[in-house]
PDB file of N, CA and C in Angstrom:
ATOM      1  N   UNK A 127     106.332-123.316-105.746  1.00 97.00           N
ATOM      2  CA  UNK A 127     106.896-123.971-104.595  1.00 97.00           C
ATOM      3  C   UNK A 127     108.115-123.188-104.110  1.00 97.00           C
ATOM      4  N   UNK A 128     108.310-123.184-102.819  1.00 98.00           N
ATOM      5  CA  UNK A 128     109.481-122.543-102.219  1.00 98.00           C
ATOM      6  C   UNK A 128     110.592-123.577-102.129  1.00 98.00           C
ATOM      7  N   UNK A 129     111.787-123.173-102.532  1.00 99.00           N
ATOM      8  CA  UNK A 129     112.976-124.014-102.430  1.00 99.00           C
ATOM      9  C   UNK A 129     113.909-123.391-101.396  1.00 99.00           C
ATOM     10  N   UNK A 130     114.218-124.142-100.350  1.00 99.00           N
ATOM     11  CA  UNK A 130     115.192-123.709 -99.349  1.00 99.00           C
ATOM     12  C   UNK A 130     116.391-124.643 -99.442  1.00 99.00           C
ATOM     13  N   UNK A 131     117.571-124.063 -99.550  1.00 99.00           N
ATOM     14  CA  UNK A 131     118.796-124.856 -99.624  1.00 99.00           C
ATOM     15  C   UNK A 131     119.721-124.395 -98.507  1.00 99.00           C
ATOM     16  N   UNK A 132     120.158-125.343 -97.686  1.00 99.00           N
ATOM     17  CA  UNK A 132     121.145-125.064 -96.646  1.00 99.00           C
ATOM     18  C   UNK A 132     122.492-125.564 -97.147  1.00 99.00           C
ATOM     19  N   UNK A 133     123.479-124.679 -97.143  1.00 98.00           N
ATOM     20  CA  UNK A 133     124.828-125.010 -97.577  1.00 98.00           C
ATOM     21  C   UNK A 133     125.624-125.380 -96.337  1.00 98.00           C
ATOM     22  N   UNK A 134     126.207-126.592 -96.370  1.00 98.00           N
ATOM     23  CA  UNK A 134     126.858-127.121 -95.181  1.00 98.00           C
ATOM     24  C   UNK A 134     128.256-127.630 -95.509  1.00 98.00           C
ATOM     25  N   UNK A 135     129.133-127.505 -94.513  1.00 96.00           N
ATOM     26  CA  UNK A 135     130.458-128.096 -94.623  1.00 96.00           C
ATOM     27  C   UNK A 135     130.346-129.594 -94.353  1.00 96.00           C
ATOM     28  N   UNK A 136     131.409-130.329 -94.637  1.00 96.00           N
ATOM     29  CA  UNK A 136     131.395-131.780 -94.436  1.00 96.00           C
ATOM     30  C   UNK A 136     131.193-132.157 -92.967  1.00 96.00           C
ATOM     31  N   UNK A 137     131.533-131.262 -92.055  1.00 96.00           N
ATOM     32  CA  UNK A 137     131.326-131.549 -90.629  1.00 96.00           C
ATOM     33  C   UNK A 137     129.913-131.194 -90.163  1.00 96.00           C
ATOM     34  N   UNK A 138     129.023-130.888 -91.125  1.00 95.00           N
ATOM     35  CA  UNK A 138     127.603-130.599 -90.889  1.00 95.00           C
ATOM     36  C   UNK A 138     127.344-129.245 -90.235  1.00 95.00           C
ATOM     37  N   UNK A 139     128.333-128.344 -90.254  1.00 97.00           N
ATOM     38  CA  UNK A 139     128.066-126.981 -89.812  1.00 97.00           C
ATOM     39  C   UNK A 139     127.556-126.185 -91.009  1.00 97.00           C
ATOM     40  N   UNK A 140     126.753-125.192 -90.705  1.00 98.00           N
ATOM     41  CA  UNK A 140     126.119-124.396 -91.747  1.00 98.00           C
ATOM     42  C   UNK A 140     127.065-123.334 -92.288  1.00 98.00           C
ATOM     43  N   UNK A 141     127.060-123.170 -93.601  1.00 98.00           N
ATOM     44  CA  UNK A 141     127.806-122.100 -94.278  1.00 98.00           C
ATOM     45  C   UNK A 141     126.871-120.971 -94.660  1.00 98.00           C
ATOM     46  N   UNK A 142     125.595-121.330 -94.936  1.00 98.00           N
ATOM     47  CA  UNK A 142     124.603-120.343 -95.324  1.00 98.00           C
ATOM     48  C   UNK A 142     123.355-121.020 -95.839  1.00 98.00           C
ATOM     49  N   UNK A 143     122.503-120.224 -96.484  1.00 99.00           N
ATOM     50  CA  UNK A 143     121.266-120.771 -97.037  1.00 99.00           C
ATOM     51  C   UNK A 143     120.745-119.858 -98.137  1.00 99.00           C
ATOM     52  N   UNK A 144     119.853-120.399 -98.941  1.00 99.00           N
ATOM     53  CA  UNK A 144     119.118-119.600 -99.920  1.00 99.00           C
ATOM     54  C   UNK A 144     117.665-120.049 -99.895  1.00 99.00           C
ATOM     55  N   UNK A 145     116.777-119.106-100.143  1.00 99.00           N
ATOM     56  CA  UNK A 145     115.343-119.397-100.189  1.00 99.00           C
ATOM     57  C   UNK A 145     114.771-118.647-101.384  1.00 99.00           C
ATOM     58  N   UNK A 146     114.016-119.367-102.217  1.00 98.00           N
ATOM     59  CA  UNK A 146     113.429-118.737-103.400  1.00 98.00           C
ATOM     60  C   UNK A 146     112.103-119.394-103.748  1.00 98.00           C
ATOM     61  N   UNK A 147     111.310-118.680-104.518  1.00 96.00           N
ATOM     62  CA  UNK A 147     110.044-119.203-105.000  1.00 96.00           C
ATOM     63  C   UNK A 147     108.859-118.762-104.166  1.00 96.00           C
ATOM     64  N   UNK A 148     107.702-119.235-104.581  1.00 94.00           N
ATOM     65  CA  UNK A 148     106.451-118.924-103.881  1.00 94.00           C
ATOM     66  C   UNK A 148     105.688-120.219-103.655  1.00 94.00           C
ATOM     67  N   UNK A 149     105.064-120.337-102.505  1.00 96.00           N
ATOM     68  CA  UNK A 149     104.394-121.587-102.139  1.00 96.00           C
ATOM     69  C   UNK A 149     103.199-121.892-103.033  1.00 96.00           C
ATOM     70  N   UNK A 150     102.411-120.896-103.349  1.00 94.00           N
ATOM     71  CA  UNK A 150     101.208-121.139-104.132  1.00 94.00           C
ATOM     72  C   UNK A 150     100.116-121.841-103.351  1.00 94.00           C
ATOM     73  N   UNK A 151     100.182-121.744-102.038  1.00 96.00           N
ATOM     74  CA  UNK A 151      99.181-122.370-101.172  1.00 96.00           C
ATOM     75  C   UNK A 151      97.857-121.619-101.226  1.00 96.00           C
ATOM     76  N   UNK A 152      97.962-120.290-101.369  1.00 94.00           N
ATOM     77  CA  UNK A 152      96.783-119.414-101.386  1.00 94.00           C
ATOM     78  C   UNK A 152      97.138-118.188-102.218  1.00 94.00           C
ATOM     79  N   UNK A 153      96.173-117.345-102.468  1.00 91.00           N
ATOM     80  CA  UNK A 153      96.405-116.108-103.214  1.00 91.00           C
ATOM     81  C   UNK A 153      97.380-115.205-102.470  1.00 91.00           C
ATOM     82  N   UNK A 154      98.053-114.338-103.222  1.00 83.00           N
ATOM     83  CA  UNK A 154      98.992-113.386-102.626  1.00 83.00           C
ATOM     84  C   UNK A 154      98.310-112.608-101.511  1.00 83.00           C
ATOM     85  N   UNK A 155      99.020-112.452-100.408  1.00 86.00           N
ATOM     86  CA  UNK A 155      98.479-111.739 -99.260  1.00 86.00           C
ATOM     87  C   UNK A 155      97.737-112.631 -98.285  1.00 86.00           C
ATOM     88  N   UNK A 156      97.426-113.858 -98.705  1.00 94.00           N
ATOM     89  CA  UNK A 156      96.708-114.797 -97.839  1.00 94.00           C
ATOM     90  C   UNK A 156      97.455-116.121 -97.677  1.00 94.00           C
ATOM     91  N   UNK A 157      98.643-116.201 -98.225  1.00 96.00           N
ATOM     92  CA  UNK A 157      99.396-117.454 -98.241  1.00 96.00           C
ATOM     93  C   UNK A 157     100.157-117.620 -96.928  1.00 96.00           C
ATOM     94  N   UNK A 158      99.642-118.484 -96.053  1.00 97.00           N
ATOM     95  CA  UNK A 158     100.256-118.649 -94.730  1.00 97.00           C
ATOM     96  C   UNK A 158     101.622-119.321 -94.805  1.00 97.00           C
ATOM     97  N   UNK A 159     101.851-120.118 -95.825  1.00 98.00           N
ATOM     98  CA  UNK A 159     103.162-120.752 -95.949  1.00 98.00           C
ATOM     99  C   UNK A 159     104.203-119.713 -96.342  1.00 98.00           C
ATOM    100  N   UNK A 160     103.900-118.890 -97.339  1.00 96.00           N
ATOM    101  CA  UNK A 160     104.836-117.817 -97.723  1.00 96.00           C
ATOM    102  C   UNK A 160     105.100-116.877 -96.546  1.00 96.00           C
ATOM    103  N   UNK A 161     104.049-116.523 -95.833  1.00 96.00           N
ATOM    104  CA  UNK A 161     104.201-115.618 -94.690  1.00 96.00           C
ATOM    105  C   UNK A 161     105.067-116.249 -93.604  1.00 96.00           C
ATOM    106  N   UNK A 162     104.849-117.523 -93.334  1.00 98.00           N
ATOM    107  CA  UNK A 162     105.627-118.219 -92.304  1.00 98.00           C
ATOM    108  C   UNK A 162     107.098-118.309 -92.683  1.00 98.00           C
ATOM    109  N   UNK A 163     107.359-118.697 -93.919  1.00 98.00           N
ATOM    110  CA  UNK A 163     108.743-118.814 -94.381  1.00 98.00           C
ATOM    111  C   UNK A 163     109.421-117.446 -94.352  1.00 98.00           C
ATOM    112  N   UNK A 164     108.738-116.422 -94.826  1.00 97.00           N
ATOM    113  CA  UNK A 164     109.306-115.069 -94.816  1.00 97.00           C
ATOM    114  C   UNK A 164     109.644-114.617 -93.407  1.00 97.00           C
ATOM    115  N   UNK A 165     108.735-114.840 -92.473  1.00 98.00           N
ATOM    116  CA  UNK A 165     108.971-114.426 -91.087  1.00 98.00           C
ATOM    117  C   UNK A 165     110.171-115.154 -90.493  1.00 98.00           C
ATOM    118  N   UNK A 166     110.264-116.453 -90.719  1.00 99.00           N
ATOM    119  CA  UNK A 166     111.394-117.216 -90.189  1.00 99.00           C
ATOM    120  C   UNK A 166     112.717-116.744 -90.782  1.00 99.00           C
ATOM    121  N   UNK A 167     112.750-116.550 -92.087  1.00 98.00           N
ATOM    122  CA  UNK A 167     113.989-116.150 -92.759  1.00 98.00           C
ATOM    123  C   UNK A 167     114.415-114.752 -92.327  1.00 98.00           C
ATOM    124  N   UNK A 168     113.501-113.803 -92.355  1.00 97.00           N
ATOM    125  CA  UNK A 168     113.838-112.424 -91.971  1.00 97.00           C
ATOM    126  C   UNK A 168     114.285-112.363 -90.521  1.00 97.00           C
ATOM    127  N   UNK A 169     113.590-113.072 -89.641  1.00 98.00           N
ATOM    128  CA  UNK A 169     113.968-113.081 -88.232  1.00 98.00           C
ATOM    129  C   UNK A 169     115.359-113.689 -88.041  1.00 98.00           C
ATOM    130  N   UNK A 170     115.662-114.740 -88.764  1.00 98.00           N
ATOM    131  CA  UNK A 170     116.978-115.374 -88.642  1.00 98.00           C
ATOM    132  C   UNK A 170     118.087-114.427 -89.081  1.00 98.00           C
ATOM    133  N   UNK A 171     117.926-113.810 -90.232  1.00 98.00           N
ATOM    134  CA  UNK A 171     118.940-112.874 -90.727  1.00 98.00           C
ATOM    135  C   UNK A 171     119.133-111.725 -89.736  1.00 98.00           C
ATOM    136  N   UNK A 172     118.036-111.162 -89.253  1.00 98.00           N
ATOM    137  CA  UNK A 172     118.125-110.056 -88.294  1.00 98.00           C
ATOM    138  C   UNK A 172     118.755-110.501 -86.981  1.00 98.00           C
ATOM    139  N   UNK A 173     118.425-111.701 -86.516  1.00 98.00           N
ATOM    140  CA  UNK A 173     118.976-112.201 -85.253  1.00 98.00           C
ATOM    141  C   UNK A 173     120.475-112.445 -85.365  1.00 98.00           C
ATOM    142  N   UNK A 174     120.921-113.040 -86.462  1.00 98.00           N
ATOM    143  CA  UNK A 174     122.359-113.256 -86.646  1.00 98.00           C
ATOM    144  C   UNK A 174     123.084-111.916 -86.637  1.00 98.00           C
ATOM    145  N   UNK A 175     122.517-110.928 -87.301  1.00 96.00           N
ATOM    146  CA  UNK A 175     123.140-109.604 -87.368  1.00 96.00           C
ATOM    147  C   UNK A 175     123.153-108.903 -86.012  1.00 96.00           C
ATOM    148  N   UNK A 176     122.039-108.938 -85.304  1.00 97.00           N
ATOM    149  CA  UNK A 176     121.906-108.160 -84.069  1.00 97.00           C
ATOM    150  C   UNK A 176     122.437-108.869 -82.823  1.00 97.00           C
ATOM    151  N   UNK A 177     122.396-110.186 -82.805  1.00 97.00           N
ATOM    152  CA  UNK A 177     122.674-110.912 -81.568  1.00 97.00           C
ATOM    153  C   UNK A 177     123.994-111.667 -81.550  1.00 97.00           C
ATOM    154  N   UNK A 178     124.715-111.669 -82.676  1.00 97.00           N
ATOM    155  CA  UNK A 178     125.986-112.392 -82.714  1.00 97.00           C
ATOM    156  C   UNK A 178     127.082-111.489 -83.265  1.00 97.00           C
ATOM    157  N   UNK A 179     128.290-111.968 -83.165  1.00 96.00           N
ATOM    158  CA  UNK A 179     129.449-111.261 -83.712  1.00 96.00           C
ATOM    159  C   UNK A 179     129.821-111.795 -85.093  1.00 96.00           C
ATOM    160  N   UNK A 180     129.002-112.668 -85.643  1.00 96.00           N
ATOM    161  CA  UNK A 180     129.297-113.278 -86.938  1.00 96.00           C
ATOM    162  C   UNK A 180     129.255-112.244 -88.055  1.00 96.00           C
ATOM    163  N   UNK A 181     130.182-112.376 -88.989  1.00 95.00           N
ATOM    164  CA  UNK A 181     130.195-111.539 -90.182  1.00 95.00           C
ATOM    165  C   UNK A 181     129.489-112.328 -91.277  1.00 95.00           C
ATOM    166  N   UNK A 182     128.517-111.686 -91.910  1.00 96.00           N
ATOM    167  CA  UNK A 182     127.741-112.399 -92.927  1.00 96.00           C
ATOM    168  C   UNK A 182     127.395-111.461 -94.076  1.00 96.00           C
ATOM    169  N   UNK A 183     126.984-112.075 -95.177  1.00 96.00           N
ATOM    170  CA  UNK A 183     126.528-111.334 -96.350  1.00 96.00           C
ATOM    171  C   UNK A 183     125.135-111.830 -96.687  1.00 96.00           C
ATOM    172  N   UNK A 184     124.267-110.901 -97.058  1.00 97.00           N
ATOM    173  CA  UNK A 184     122.893-111.254 -97.380  1.00 97.00           C
ATOM    174  C   UNK A 184     122.473-110.467 -98.614  1.00 97.00           C
ATOM    175  N   UNK A 185     121.906-111.181 -99.582  1.00 97.00           N
ATOM    176  CA  UNK A 185     121.419-110.546-100.810  1.00 97.00           C
ATOM    177  C   UNK A 185     119.966-110.937-101.020  1.00 97.00           C
ATOM    178  N   UNK A 186     119.161-109.962-101.400  1.00 95.00           N
ATOM    179  CA  UNK A 186     117.761-110.232-101.724  1.00 95.00           C
ATOM    180  C   UNK A 186     117.444-109.563-103.051  1.00 95.00           C
ATOM    181  N   UNK A 187     116.751-110.285-103.937  1.00 95.00           N
ATOM    182  CA  UNK A 187     116.400-109.686-105.221  1.00 95.00           C
ATOM    183  C   UNK A 187     114.933-109.261-105.238  1.00 95.00           C
ATOM    184  N   UNK A 188     114.513-108.687-106.333  1.00 92.00           N
ATOM    185  CA  UNK A 188     113.162-108.130-106.428  1.00 92.00           C
ATOM    186  C   UNK A 188     112.064-109.186-106.359  1.00 92.00           C
ATOM    187  N   UNK A 189     112.406-110.438-106.625  1.00 90.00           N
ATOM    188  CA  UNK A 189     111.401-111.509-106.548  1.00 90.00           C
ATOM    189  C   UNK A 189     111.215-112.021-105.123  1.00 90.00           C
ATOM    190  N   UNK A 190     112.087-111.568-104.210  1.00 88.00           N
ATOM    191  CA  UNK A 190     112.007-112.009-102.824  1.00 88.00           C
ATOM    192  C   UNK A 190     112.984-113.113-102.479  1.00 88.00           C
ATOM    193  N   UNK A 191     113.712-113.616-103.468  1.00 96.00           N
ATOM    194  CA  UNK A 191     114.722-114.642-103.199  1.00 96.00           C
ATOM    195  C   UNK A 191     115.814-114.052-102.323  1.00 96.00           C
ATOM    196  N   UNK A 192     116.326-114.871-101.418  1.00 98.00           N
ATOM    197  CA  UNK A 192     117.352-114.383-100.504  1.00 98.00           C
ATOM    198  C   UNK A 192     118.489-115.388-100.422  1.00 98.00           C
ATOM    199  N   UNK A 193     119.713-114.862-100.346  1.00 98.00           N
ATOM    200  CA  UNK A 193     120.907-115.677-100.166  1.00 98.00           C
ATOM    201  C   UNK A 193     121.654-115.119 -98.962  1.00 98.00           C
ATOM    202  N   UNK A 194     122.008-116.001 -98.051  1.00 98.00           N
ATOM    203  CA  UNK A 194     122.706-115.622 -96.829  1.00 98.00           C
ATOM    204  C   UNK A 194     123.913-116.532 -96.692  1.00 98.00           C
ATOM    205  N   UNK A 195     125.050-115.946 -96.326  1.00 98.00           N
ATOM    206  CA  UNK A 195     126.206-116.785 -96.026  1.00 98.00           C
ATOM    207  C   UNK A 195     127.075-116.112 -94.982  1.00 98.00           C
ATOM    208  N   UNK A 196     127.700-116.953 -94.181  1.00 97.00           N
ATOM    209  CA  UNK A 196     128.680-116.459 -93.234  1.00 97.00           C
ATOM    210  C   UNK A 196     129.936-116.118 -94.015  1.00 97.00           C
ATOM    211  N   UNK A 197     130.533-114.958 -93.730  1.00 92.00           N
ATOM    212  CA  UNK A 197     131.738-114.533 -94.437  1.00 92.00           C
ATOM    213  C   UNK A 197     132.971-115.273 -93.950  1.00 92.00           C
ATOM    214  N   UNK A 198     132.886-115.796 -92.747  1.00 88.00           N
ATOM    215  CA  UNK A 198     133.966-116.598 -92.175  1.00 88.00           C
ATOM    216  C   UNK A 198     133.307-117.657 -91.294  1.00 88.00           C
ATOM    217  N   UNK A 199     134.107-118.460 -90.634  1.00 88.00           N
ATOM    218  CA  UNK A 199     133.525-119.476 -89.761  1.00 88.00           C
ATOM    219  C   UNK A 199     132.633-118.813 -88.724  1.00 88.00           C
ATOM    220  N   UNK A 200     131.502-119.419 -88.484  1.00 93.00           N
ATOM    221  CA  UNK A 200     130.544-118.846 -87.536  1.00 93.00           C
ATOM    222  C   UNK A 200     130.709-119.487 -86.167  1.00 93.00           C
ATOM    223  N   UNK A 201     130.225-118.790 -85.159  1.00 96.00           N
ATOM    224  CA  UNK A 201     130.301-119.317 -83.804  1.00 96.00           C
ATOM    225  C   UNK A 201     129.044-120.136 -83.481  1.00 96.00           C
ATOM    226  N   UNK A 202     128.985-120.651 -82.248  1.00 96.00           N
ATOM    227  CA  UNK A 202     127.860-121.495 -81.835  1.00 96.00           C
ATOM    228  C   UNK A 202     126.526-120.767 -81.928  1.00 96.00           C
ATOM    229  N   UNK A 203     126.512-119.478 -81.606  1.00 97.00           N
ATOM    230  CA  UNK A 203     125.261-118.720 -81.675  1.00 97.00           C
ATOM    231  C   UNK A 203     124.741-118.640 -83.107  1.00 97.00           C
ATOM    232  N   UNK A 204     125.621-118.347 -84.033  1.00 97.00           N
ATOM    233  CA  UNK A 204     125.226-118.285 -85.439  1.00 97.00           C
ATOM    234  C   UNK A 204     124.721-119.626 -85.931  1.00 97.00           C
ATOM    235  N   UNK A 205     125.419-120.688 -85.558  1.00 98.00           N
ATOM    236  CA  UNK A 205     124.995-122.035 -85.950  1.00 98.00           C
ATOM    237  C   UNK A 205     123.629-122.377 -85.361  1.00 98.00           C
ATOM    238  N   UNK A 206     123.418-122.011 -84.116  1.00 98.00           N
ATOM    239  CA  UNK A 206     122.138-122.296 -83.465  1.00 98.00           C
ATOM    240  C   UNK A 206     120.986-121.577 -84.160  1.00 98.00           C
ATOM    241  N   UNK A 207     121.191-120.343 -84.541  1.00 98.00           N
ATOM    242  CA  UNK A 207     120.131-119.591 -85.214  1.00 98.00           C
ATOM    243  C   UNK A 207     119.791-120.189 -86.576  1.00 98.00           C
ATOM    244  N   UNK A 208     120.804-120.621 -87.326  1.00 99.00           N
ATOM    245  CA  UNK A 208     120.533-121.238 -88.625  1.00 99.00           C
ATOM    246  C   UNK A 208     119.901-122.614 -88.424  1.00 99.00           C
ATOM    247  N   UNK A 209     120.320-123.340 -87.410  1.00 98.00           N
ATOM    248  CA  UNK A 209     119.706-124.635 -87.106  1.00 98.00           C
ATOM    249  C   UNK A 209     118.230-124.453 -86.753  1.00 98.00           C
ATOM    250  N   UNK A 210     117.909-123.384 -86.029  1.00 99.00           N
ATOM    251  CA  UNK A 210     116.507-123.099 -85.691  1.00 99.00           C
ATOM    252  C   UNK A 210     115.698-122.795 -86.953  1.00 99.00           C
ATOM    253  N   UNK A 211     116.279-122.061 -87.899  1.00 99.00           N
ATOM    254  CA  UNK A 211     115.605-121.816 -89.177  1.00 99.00           C
ATOM    255  C   UNK A 211     115.374-123.133 -89.906  1.00 99.00           C
ATOM    256  N   UNK A 212     116.384-123.971 -89.959  1.00 99.00           N
ATOM    257  CA  UNK A 212     116.282-125.284 -90.599  1.00 99.00           C
ATOM    258  C   UNK A 212     115.136-126.081 -89.971  1.00 99.00           C
ATOM    259  N   UNK A 213     115.077-126.100 -88.654  1.00 99.00           N
ATOM    260  CA  UNK A 213     114.020-126.821 -87.954  1.00 99.00           C
ATOM    261  C   UNK A 213     112.648-126.255 -88.307  1.00 99.00           C
ATOM    262  N   UNK A 214     112.514-124.942 -88.295  1.00 99.00           N
ATOM    263  CA  UNK A 214     111.235-124.311 -88.605  1.00 99.00           C
ATOM    264  C   UNK A 214     110.772-124.601 -90.019  1.00 99.00           C
ATOM    265  N   UNK A 215     111.682-124.464 -90.988  1.00 99.00           N
ATOM    266  CA  UNK A 215     111.315-124.735 -92.378  1.00 99.00           C
ATOM    267  C   UNK A 215     111.012-126.212 -92.590  1.00 99.00           C
ATOM    268  N   UNK A 216     111.789-127.082 -91.967  1.00 99.00           N
ATOM    269  CA  UNK A 216     111.538-128.522 -92.091  1.00 99.00           C
ATOM    270  C   UNK A 216     110.187-128.903 -91.503  1.00 99.00           C
ATOM    271  N   UNK A 217     109.802-128.263 -90.411  1.00 99.00           N
ATOM    272  CA  UNK A 217     108.487-128.528 -89.815  1.00 99.00           C
ATOM    273  C   UNK A 217     107.358-128.075 -90.736  1.00 99.00           C
ATOM    274  N   UNK A 218     107.522-126.937 -91.391  1.00 99.00           N
ATOM    275  CA  UNK A 218     106.510-126.474 -92.357  1.00 99.00           C
ATOM    276  C   UNK A 218     106.423-127.465 -93.518  1.00 99.00           C
ATOM    277  N   UNK A 219     107.568-127.922 -93.995  1.00 99.00           N
ATOM    278  CA  UNK A 219     107.592-128.899 -95.089  1.00 99.00           C
ATOM    279  C   UNK A 219     106.845-130.174 -94.689  1.00 99.00           C
ATOM    280  N   UNK A 220     107.070-130.651 -93.470  1.00 98.00           N
ATOM    281  CA  UNK A 220     106.394-131.869 -92.997  1.00 98.00           C
ATOM    282  C   UNK A 220     104.895-131.647 -92.834  1.00 98.00           C
ATOM    283  N   UNK A 221     104.518-130.487 -92.331  1.00 98.00           N
ATOM    284  CA  UNK A 221     103.106-130.196 -92.056  1.00 98.00           C
ATOM    285  C   UNK A 221     102.289-129.996 -93.334  1.00 98.00           C
ATOM    286  N   UNK A 222     102.845-129.271 -94.291  1.00 97.00           N
ATOM    287  CA  UNK A 222     102.079-128.894 -95.486  1.00 97.00           C
ATOM    288  C   UNK A 222     102.479-129.660 -96.746  1.00 97.00           C
ATOM    289  N   UNK A 223     103.630-130.281 -96.730  1.00 97.00           N
ATOM    290  CA  UNK A 223     104.048-131.108 -97.856  1.00 97.00           C
ATOM    291  C   UNK A 223     105.024-130.441 -98.806  1.00 97.00           C
ATOM    292  N   UNK A 224     105.714-131.296 -99.550  1.00 98.00           N
ATOM    293  CA  UNK A 224     106.744-130.849-100.491  1.00 98.00           C
ATOM    294  C   UNK A 224     106.158-130.150-101.713  1.00 98.00           C
ATOM    295  N   UNK A 225     104.857-130.165-101.849  1.00 98.00           N
ATOM    296  CA  UNK A 225     104.212-129.441-102.947  1.00 98.00           C
ATOM    297  C   UNK A 225     104.403-127.933-102.785  1.00 98.00           C
ATOM    298  N   UNK A 226     104.544-127.484-101.536  1.00 98.00           N
ATOM    299  CA  UNK A 226     104.631-126.054-101.240  1.00 98.00           C
ATOM    300  C   UNK A 226     106.025-125.598-100.808  1.00 98.00           C
ATOM    301  N   UNK A 227     106.765-126.478-100.138  1.00 99.00           N
ATOM    302  CA  UNK A 227     108.096-126.128 -99.627  1.00 99.00           C
ATOM    303  C   UNK A 227     108.973-127.367 -99.666  1.00 99.00           C
ATOM    304  N   UNK A 228     110.163-127.208-100.221  1.00 99.00           N
ATOM    305  CA  UNK A 228     111.148-128.282-100.209  1.00 99.00           C
ATOM    306  C   UNK A 228     112.435-127.757 -99.593  1.00 99.00           C
ATOM    307  N   UNK A 229     112.948-128.502 -98.616  1.00 99.00           N
ATOM    308  CA  UNK A 229     114.194-128.158 -97.941  1.00 99.00           C
ATOM    309  C   UNK A 229     115.265-129.130 -98.430  1.00 99.00           C
ATOM    310  N   UNK A 230     116.387-128.574 -98.875  1.00 99.00           N
ATOM    311  CA  UNK A 230     117.492-129.379 -99.399  1.00 99.00           C
ATOM    312  C   UNK A 230     118.782-129.000 -98.671  1.00 99.00           C
ATOM    313  N   UNK A 231     119.772-129.887 -98.776  1.00 99.00           N
ATOM    314  CA  UNK A 231     121.078-129.662 -98.165  1.00 99.00           C
ATOM    315  C   UNK A 231     122.146-129.899 -99.224  1.00 99.00           C
ATOM    316  N   UNK A 232     123.119-129.012 -99.259  1.00 98.00           N
ATOM    317  CA  UNK A 232     124.194-129.125-100.238  1.00 98.00           C
ATOM    318  C   UNK A 232     125.525-128.937 -99.527  1.00 98.00           C
ATOM    319  N   UNK A 233     126.430-129.892 -99.723  1.00 98.00           N
ATOM    320  CA  UNK A 233     127.749-129.780 -99.113  1.00 98.00           C
ATOM    321  C   UNK A 233     128.618-128.838 -99.934  1.00 98.00           C
ATOM    322  N   UNK A 234     129.327-127.964 -99.233  1.00 95.00           N
ATOM    323  CA  UNK A 234     130.224-127.005 -99.893  1.00 95.00           C
ATOM    324  C   UNK A 234     131.645-127.197 -99.419  1.00 95.00           C
TER     325      UNK A 234
END
């Protein structure tokens, strides 16, 4: 199962996120849930980097787990992009079920 965690301040703004695990929906190379989550996450990280002035840090390990965080307070554009990722992942969770993807929120 894929675990997505959004780290949020008490005012509900995003600080960052982490995504780890594998959906196990289908065999490697054919898993549409893993592919969808990967595309959303990679696009979000690239969009924040290319389209905003936000300073961020991103780490990815050999298993494919990724951790992203804003290095300082983010602007509206950065927040919107992370909110769009949250929406996309939450929609996948609703469509396919928590057996394959679970989205969580943690206050920091």
